Amino acid sequence: MGKESPHSPTSRAGVVPHRWTRVEQPDAEAVVAAYETVIAGGGPAGLTGAYELAKHGRSCVVLEADSRLVGGISRTDEYKGFRFDIGGHRFFSKSQEINDLWREILGDQFVTRSRLSRIYYDRKFFHYPLKPVDALRKLGPWRAARILLSYMRARIKPIQPEKSFEDWVVNRFGRTLFETFFKCYTEKVWGMSTSSISADWAAQRIKGLSLTKAVWSGLFGNAGKRRGEVIKTLIDEFQYPRLGPGQMWEAARDRIREFGGAVQLDRRVVKIEHDGSSVTAVVSRDQAGRTYRYTGKQFLSTLPVRDLIRSMDPPAPAEVIEAAESLKYRDFLSVVLIVDRPETFPDTWIYIHEPDVRVGRIQNFKNWSPDLVPDQSKTSLGLEYFCFEGDDLWTMSDADLIALGRREIDAIGLVSAADVVDGCVVRMPKAYPVYDDEYRQHLDVIRGWLSRLDNLELAGRNGMHKYNNQDHSMMTALLAARNILGLGQYDTWKVNTDAEYHEEAAADGAQAANVGRAVPQRLKSA
């Protein structure tokens, strides 16, 4: 039965009688009926849901496609003893319940990190968020004068109507500062022009920041801040697992098993059987081609919504399939370079605003935690490239990507290519759900049909097609698990960006549709 066999039945309430058929033939199917709840996906949402269920004595199994690691995009990978994130993951939440849950799972394995993340431009480091005195000094008197004149021009005669991301930022910072610090990086991340991204995204993503506020923050720090106000962009420190975020999810996996639940790796979900009103089984396949059919009473999906609909058997209606196929994603890959230097730069990560290189952000893993690096005479850097699955970056060989990373980090003057002694590549598909003009309508169609399945819950970033932070994904899973436990009737779509549950939603559903982090939307045609 693969890497883990179901536990024998116990006298705990709600446990489904143990039954399976063991098979050795690759084309045969094993039937597993040992779990009340079947969870698709072993990322933060899937594991949080399983933890909550198992802690309450309910049998559950998590099916994870990866054959080695749990944690999804929050996993920690390893290469020759060097541990690294798939992007950086700060452990900071306004939700005390989530903060307490992190501590409950991982105990004293956190380190407190000071936030230092700067912008790298023109071979200089600039504070992020921008500190105007610092920025103007480093840009030089001529460019500083142009920035101030540009800012005054924008305040006197702002762009009206304010339609695009570009319009929004220019109106608040001036065009010169926009072109220096906003345009290049935003276009790298999202693969679209800033003039085609809706201003709504800027209003949500950069809310609370303007040149005036940035000047105040740069001169006076947090003095004068409203009591209790915390702008996530500006937090000074955060918690981080000593061995990376994957340590959290590896610990959650182990705790789930201790409670009597199961986490099974190499189990890619390929089919979700239903009768039109309930899900009846989930079928997974391992890398050897063996299939496993899991029956249960309740089901929780954290699969990408598009994959969930593709897996339905019998198939969803044509309009639902069309809506699912219309959902889009931005993908991501990380080129990890091992550098033969004990130190490179002091930041945890830096934003690369150099327009002549394709790298968008660089993580300095040793500064997240020294324990991520086995040899303290070395440093490991993660060069992040934002791409679309199947484009030239995504399909480039690992060797060519490592060579590209070496050239680019040398070209911008951070590290000499000669100091790079090794490297590896990790690709992460569907890293960022994309909100285009019609995503909400597509999601409404999908949700309307899925609502007929009375024993299926959705949770997580890809499970709900929302650009969530980790804490938000966890809260949606906690509430989904509590629905299964009969502890309430929660609408997981009402969890807001701060991982707080709001009973009331806007009448037009806007709140429920936009509870995750804001993602750029293309301007609608006139």
XYZ file of C-alpha atoms in Angstrom:
526
model
C 0.000 0.000 0.000
C 2.899 2.401 -0.525
C 4.716 4.380 2.131
C 2.097 4.199 4.858
C -0.684 1.779 5.679
C -3.920 2.955 7.243
C -4.217 2.532 10.985
C -6.380 -0.224 12.393
C -9.837 0.868 13.491
C -10.287 2.030 17.043
C -13.256 2.729 19.255
C -13.121 6.461 18.566
C -16.395 7.921 17.356
C -16.651 8.634 13.658
C -13.931 6.219 12.513
C -14.841 4.426 9.312
C -14.399 0.623 9.434
C -11.008 -0.461 8.135
C -11.054 -2.078 4.695
C -8.613 -2.323 1.840
C -7.457 -4.606 -0.929
C -3.731 -5.028 -1.402
C -2.541 -5.232 -5.007
C 0.836 -5.682 -6.605
C -0.126 -5.292 -10.268
C 0.621 -1.797 -11.665
C -2.672 -1.714 -13.583
C -4.820 -2.835 -10.643
C -6.510 -0.585 -8.098
C -6.182 -0.673 -4.318
C -9.332 0.281 -2.440
C -8.814 2.138 0.840
C -11.743 2.743 3.189
C -9.978 3.413 6.486
C -10.587 7.147 6.784
C -13.617 9.304 7.386
C -12.135 12.377 5.656
C -9.965 12.369 2.544
C -7.860 15.491 1.955
C -6.345 16.277 -1.440
C -3.071 18.178 -1.139
C -0.359 18.333 1.535
C 0.333 22.058 1.633
C -0.395 24.417 4.560
C -4.161 24.206 4.058
C -4.387 20.434 3.657
C -2.118 19.739 6.627
C -3.854 22.324 8.826
C -7.219 20.752 8.070
C -5.866 17.290 8.832
C -4.218 18.496 12.052
C -7.489 19.969 13.314
C -9.419 16.800 12.462
C -6.856 14.388 13.880
C -6.474 16.444 17.057
C -10.210 15.967 17.610
C -9.907 12.199 17.169
C -11.307 12.031 13.646
C -9.679 9.744 11.100
C -8.306 11.446 8.009
C -5.757 10.960 5.268
C -3.796 13.574 3.304
C -2.891 12.651 -0.276
C 0.196 14.523 -1.493
C 1.535 14.229 -5.047
C 5.150 14.954 -4.115
C 7.101 11.795 -3.352
C 9.428 13.442 -0.785
C 8.139 16.669 0.711
C 5.078 18.224 2.273
C 4.268 21.920 2.507
C 3.437 22.838 -1.098
C 4.847 26.250 -1.932
C 5.760 26.576 1.777
C 7.975 23.500 1.743
C 11.704 23.565 2.368
C 13.759 21.742 -0.226
C 17.324 20.506 0.211
C 20.404 20.171 -1.968
C 23.639 18.710 -0.559
C 22.619 19.747 2.944
C 21.612 23.292 1.931
C 17.965 23.939 2.817
C 15.972 26.579 0.956
C 12.482 28.013 0.586
C 10.391 28.240 -2.519
C 10.320 31.971 -2.028
C 10.607 33.442 1.447
C 7.912 32.762 4.052
C 7.596 35.100 7.001
C 5.635 33.783 9.965
C 3.633 36.839 10.943
C -0.141 37.084 11.322
C -2.650 39.463 12.825
C -4.634 36.365 13.795
C -3.648 35.275 17.289
C -5.243 31.890 16.660
C -2.856 31.241 13.776
C 0.141 32.494 15.769
C -0.835 30.146 18.596
C -1.256 27.241 16.183
C 2.226 27.737 14.751
C 3.636 27.614 18.280
C 1.514 24.603 19.173
C 2.908 22.620 16.251
C 6.545 23.731 16.268
C 7.202 24.756 19.860
C 10.517 26.530 20.468
C 11.930 25.933 16.991
C 11.373 29.533 15.879
C 14.003 32.198 15.468
C 13.184 35.913 15.481
C 14.437 37.677 12.392
C 14.808 41.394 11.806
C 13.253 42.371 8.538
C 15.754 43.782 6.079
C 14.650 43.689 2.477
C 15.954 46.336 0.144
C 15.700 47.312 -3.486
C 18.799 46.800 -5.613
C 19.068 49.316 -8.422
C 21.995 50.818 -10.303
C 24.329 48.709 -8.121
C 23.074 50.404 -4.986
C 20.828 49.246 -2.141
C 17.729 51.286 -1.342
C 15.533 50.790 1.705
C 12.186 49.114 1.189
C 9.744 50.646 1.851
C 11.530 53.624 0.350
C 13.133 56.143 2.680
C 13.194 59.283 0.534
C 16.229 60.891 2.179
C 18.225 57.699 1.605
C 16.874 57.251 -1.937
C 17.437 60.847 -3.030
C 20.992 60.819 -1.668
C 21.909 57.603 -3.492
C 20.266 58.611 -6.751
C 22.317 61.803 -6.871
C 21.286 65.473 -6.916
C 20.217 65.614 -10.575
C 17.913 62.586 -10.435
C 16.694 63.623 -6.970
C 15.667 66.981 -8.356
C 13.824 65.277 -11.220
C 11.987 63.020 -8.726
C 10.853 65.957 -6.602
C 9.749 67.965 -9.625
C 7.939 64.935 -11.001
C 6.190 64.398 -7.678
C 5.059 68.014 -7.455
C 3.800 67.875 -11.051
C 1.794 64.742 -10.242
C 0.240 66.355 -7.162
C -0.661 69.552 -9.008
C -2.022 67.836 -12.105
C -2.801 64.168 -11.373
C -3.808 61.744 -14.081
C -7.591 61.625 -14.409
C -9.350 59.304 -14.636
C -7.053 57.021 -12.655
C -7.424 53.684 -14.466
C -4.172 51.746 -14.408
C -1.558 50.676 -11.863
C 0.772 53.097 -13.594
C -1.700 55.977 -13.162
C -2.199 55.181 -9.478
C 1.508 55.059 -8.600
C 2.453 58.085 -10.723
C -0.227 60.140 -8.968
C 1.254 59.309 -5.551
C 4.994 59.158 -6.248
C 5.558 60.972 -9.543
C 6.530 59.431 -12.871
C 10.296 59.459 -12.329
C 10.111 57.516 -9.074
C 7.541 55.166 -10.642
C 9.860 54.352 -13.544
C 12.790 53.883 -11.171
C 11.254 51.688 -8.464
C 7.870 50.324 -9.543
C 7.624 49.636 -13.261
C 10.422 47.110 -13.865
C 9.799 44.824 -10.896
C 6.021 44.743 -11.276
C 6.290 43.793 -14.943
C 8.798 41.038 -14.119
C 6.514 39.514 -11.502
C 3.250 39.582 -13.427
C 4.366 39.397 -17.041
C 2.229 42.333 -18.161
C 2.643 46.054 -18.693
C 1.914 48.318 -15.727
C -0.297 50.387 -18.039
C -2.584 47.359 -18.545
C -2.939 46.471 -14.835
C -5.977 47.880 -13.048
C -5.502 50.694 -10.521
C -7.645 48.682 -8.085
C -4.728 46.350 -7.470
C -2.348 49.187 -6.614
C -4.921 50.664 -4.248
C -5.060 47.373 -2.315
C -1.465 46.201 -2.665
C 0.243 49.499 -1.793
C -2.459 50.885 0.492
C -1.180 53.030 3.337
C 1.920 54.134 1.403
C 2.574 57.417 -0.401
C 5.630 59.590 -0.810
C 4.432 61.789 2.068
C 3.896 58.787 4.376
C 7.186 57.290 3.264
C 8.977 60.539 4.155
C 7.275 60.566 7.568
C 8.214 56.917 8.169
C 11.786 57.561 7.056
C 12.197 60.571 9.346
C 10.164 59.541 12.385
C 9.826 55.761 12.170
C 6.538 54.490 13.602
C 5.875 57.539 15.768
C 2.357 58.823 15.356
C 1.013 55.507 14.100
C -2.555 54.827 15.181
C -2.764 52.582 18.240
C -2.896 48.939 17.225
C -2.234 49.679 13.537
C 0.158 47.299 11.800
C 0.984 47.614 8.117
C 2.308 44.214 7.095
C 4.628 45.784 4.527
C 6.372 47.727 7.300
C 6.809 45.170 10.095
C 10.288 45.232 11.589
C 10.634 41.582 12.607
C 8.984 38.211 12.189
C 9.223 34.586 13.289
C 10.828 31.899 11.154
C 11.311 28.149 11.709
C 14.949 27.350 12.400
C 15.121 24.880 9.492
C 12.795 26.736 7.142
C 9.013 26.737 6.684
C 9.096 23.083 5.658
C 10.051 22.281 9.254
C 6.606 23.517 10.297
C 4.826 21.258 7.824
C 7.067 18.280 8.479
C 6.203 18.688 12.177
C 2.494 18.975 11.316
C 2.763 15.771 9.258
C 4.336 13.959 12.213
C 1.751 15.267 14.681
C -1.094 14.183 12.390
C 0.338 10.671 12.338
C 0.774 10.688 16.119
C -2.910 11.588 16.479
C -3.857 8.600 14.282
C -4.262 10.356 10.953
C -2.253 9.618 7.807
C -0.165 11.625 5.364
C 0.657 9.639 2.246
C 3.191 10.857 -0.297
C 3.411 10.014 -3.997
C -0.376 10.087 -4.257
C -1.366 12.395 -7.100
C -5.142 12.817 -7.237
C -6.348 11.909 -10.726
C -10.080 11.354 -10.256
C -12.837 12.539 -7.945
C -15.911 10.337 -8.158
C -19.324 11.792 -7.323
C -23.014 11.073 -7.819
C -24.122 14.649 -8.447
C -24.907 15.405 -4.819
C -21.914 13.996 -2.919
C -18.329 12.997 -3.510
C -18.008 9.235 -3.139
C -14.289 8.531 -3.665
C -10.917 9.993 -4.617
C -8.540 8.075 -6.885
C -4.806 8.760 -6.733
C -1.873 7.418 -8.707
C 1.771 6.946 -7.703
C 4.835 7.360 -9.905
C 4.878 3.645 -10.692
C 1.380 3.918 -12.155
C -0.437 2.117 -9.336
C -3.841 3.557 -8.439
C -5.545 3.844 -5.064
C -9.227 4.510 -4.523
C -10.104 6.234 -1.225
C -13.678 6.224 -0.037
C -14.894 8.343 2.846
C -17.668 10.462 4.289
C -16.097 13.914 3.923
C -13.646 15.407 1.432
C -11.443 18.498 1.540
C -9.738 19.757 -1.616
C -6.761 22.104 -1.754
C -6.069 21.181 -5.390
C -5.900 23.990 -7.952
C -9.521 24.649 -8.916
C -8.744 23.908 -12.553
C -7.307 20.490 -11.636
C -10.234 19.781 -9.322
C -12.737 20.259 -12.139
C -10.593 18.266 -14.572
C -10.652 15.368 -12.090
C -14.428 15.143 -11.751
C -16.018 11.796 -12.707
C -18.559 12.044 -14.212
C -17.323 15.271 -15.840
C -18.683 18.635 -14.780
C -21.060 20.426 -17.169
C -19.461 22.049 -20.206
C -19.866 25.606 -18.855
C -18.100 24.628 -15.607
C -15.223 23.007 -17.496
C -14.926 26.099 -19.692
C -14.848 28.344 -16.620
C -12.158 26.206 -14.968
C -10.005 26.138 -18.088
C -10.214 29.933 -18.201
C -8.518 30.322 -14.798
C -4.901 31.430 -15.156
C -1.759 31.158 -13.052
C 1.651 32.810 -12.832
C 4.441 30.281 -12.329
C 7.783 30.557 -10.629
C 11.224 28.977 -10.519
C 14.162 29.403 -8.206
C 17.815 29.043 -9.188
C 19.750 28.249 -6.011
C 23.417 29.222 -6.183
C 26.016 28.025 -3.654
C 28.540 30.813 -3.169
C 32.036 30.283 -1.773
C 31.786 33.269 0.546
C 30.661 33.410 4.189
C 28.731 36.656 3.599
C 27.245 38.416 0.590
C 24.657 41.015 1.651
C 22.858 41.426 5.013
C 19.261 41.308 3.716
C 16.898 38.369 4.025
C 15.859 39.125 0.458
C 16.294 41.897 -2.097
C 14.171 43.127 -4.979
C 16.066 43.404 -8.257
C 14.996 46.511 -10.176
C 17.726 46.271 -12.785
C 15.903 46.252 -16.140
C 18.649 44.399 -18.053
C 18.363 41.124 -16.079
C 15.420 38.732 -15.754
C 15.858 37.799 -12.088
C 13.193 39.508 -9.970
C 14.124 38.764 -6.374
C 17.018 37.136 -4.514
C 16.680 35.286 -1.211
C 19.679 35.070 1.119
C 18.830 31.862 2.969
C 21.643 32.114 5.508
C 20.132 35.362 6.752
C 16.734 33.727 7.226
C 18.423 31.166 9.465
C 22.096 30.146 9.707
C 20.941 26.537 10.130
C 19.786 26.451 6.491
C 23.457 26.418 5.465
C 25.541 23.385 6.564
C 28.911 25.038 5.878
C 29.200 28.512 7.401
C 32.040 29.377 5.018
C 29.449 29.256 2.210
C 26.274 31.182 1.358
C 23.229 30.014 -0.578
C 21.207 32.457 -2.660
C 17.854 31.833 -4.327
C 17.403 33.747 -7.588
C 13.681 33.938 -8.323
C 12.332 34.080 -11.856
C 8.647 34.685 -12.520
C 7.398 32.965 -15.644
C 4.581 31.051 -17.312
C 4.660 27.269 -17.456
C 5.948 26.313 -20.900
C 7.703 29.605 -21.737
C 11.413 29.914 -22.516
C 12.482 30.238 -18.884
C 10.333 27.339 -17.678
C 11.590 24.974 -20.386
C 15.256 25.961 -20.110
C 17.489 23.147 -18.844
C 18.697 23.270 -15.244
C 22.290 23.696 -16.419
C 21.337 26.660 -18.599
C 19.318 28.250 -15.790
C 22.225 27.932 -13.367
C 24.498 29.488 -15.996
C 21.955 32.308 -16.450
C 21.867 32.894 -12.707
C 25.650 33.049 -12.506
C 25.804 35.552 -15.388
C 23.083 37.782 -13.980
C 24.318 37.926 -10.407
C 27.767 38.775 -11.791
C 26.374 41.372 -14.214
C 24.562 43.329 -11.509
C 27.653 43.244 -9.308
C 26.319 41.318 -6.311
C 28.512 38.217 -6.528
C 31.292 37.271 -8.903
C 30.448 34.307 -11.142
C 33.787 32.819 -10.092
C 32.513 32.539 -6.502
C 29.534 30.380 -7.514
C 30.598 26.769 -6.935
C 27.341 24.830 -7.362
C 23.626 25.194 -7.869
C 20.244 23.608 -8.471
C 16.806 24.559 -9.817
C 13.308 24.171 -8.392
C 10.173 24.858 -10.444
C 6.842 25.721 -8.805
C 3.825 25.643 -11.105
C 0.676 27.613 -10.229
C 2.479 29.726 -7.647
C 0.177 32.720 -8.060
C -3.499 32.578 -9.105
C -4.162 35.388 -11.591
C -7.180 37.670 -11.327
C -8.048 38.682 -14.868
C -11.156 40.575 -15.975
C -13.423 37.535 -15.856
C -11.926 35.335 -13.118
C -14.703 36.206 -10.655
C -17.445 35.206 -13.071
C -15.617 31.957 -13.838
C -15.193 31.235 -10.134
C -18.868 31.939 -9.469
C -19.861 29.365 -12.101
C -17.525 26.775 -10.580
C -18.582 27.463 -6.998
C -22.243 27.289 -7.960
C -21.820 23.787 -9.350
C -19.529 22.543 -6.584
C -22.022 23.723 -3.947
C -24.227 20.778 -4.983
C -21.660 18.394 -3.522
C -22.669 18.467 0.123
C -19.574 16.744 1.543
C -16.839 18.700 -0.286
C -14.939 21.581 1.318
C -12.414 23.859 -0.406
C -9.468 25.582 1.278
C -6.119 27.195 0.544
C -4.524 29.393 -2.087
C -5.047 27.188 -5.121
C -7.995 25.368 -3.609
C -9.945 28.643 -3.684
C -7.996 30.375 -6.505
C -6.931 33.158 -4.147
C -3.540 34.801 -3.779
C -3.442 34.066 -0.053
C -0.789 34.403 2.563
C -0.012 31.243 4.516
C -2.054 32.342 7.544
C -5.119 32.993 5.400
C -4.851 29.550 3.805
C -4.552 27.973 7.242
C -7.628 29.770 8.567
C -9.764 28.624 5.633
C -8.669 25.044 6.347
C -9.372 25.357 10.072
C -12.906 26.496 9.335
C -13.409 23.769 6.731
C -12.305 21.189 9.302
C -14.690 22.643 11.880
C -17.518 22.328 9.387
C -16.621 18.639 9.052
C -16.424 18.289 12.836
C -19.882 19.818 13.220
C -18.509 22.736 15.252
C -20.207 25.374 13.124
C -21.330 26.341 9.665
C -18.577 28.538 8.334
C -18.263 30.078 4.899
C -14.537 29.808 4.186
C -14.867 32.513 1.529
C -15.427 35.074 4.308
C -11.894 34.858 5.695
C -10.224 38.217 5.078
C -6.611 39.096 4.302
C -5.744 39.202 8.018
C -6.964 35.603 8.494
C -10.044 36.863 10.330
C -13.511 35.428 9.787
C -16.229 37.962 8.979
C -19.813 36.787 9.301
C -21.170 39.554 7.102
C -20.236 39.907 3.447
C -21.015 42.629 0.938
C -24.335 42.177 -0.767
C -22.717 41.838 -4.176
C -20.322 39.175 -2.946
C -17.292 41.374 -3.502
C -15.874 40.708 -0.058
C -16.186 36.956 -0.419
C -14.558 37.106 -3.831
C -11.573 39.180 -2.767
C -10.572 37.975 0.667
C -7.082 36.879 -0.376
C -4.191 39.177 -1.194
C -4.846 41.449 -4.125
C -3.543 40.296 -7.503
C -3.238 42.556 -10.565
C -6.188 42.629 -12.912
C -6.000 43.716 -16.511
C -7.807 46.901 -17.463
C -11.175 46.205 -19.007
C -11.686 47.306 -22.558
C -13.566 50.551 -22.933
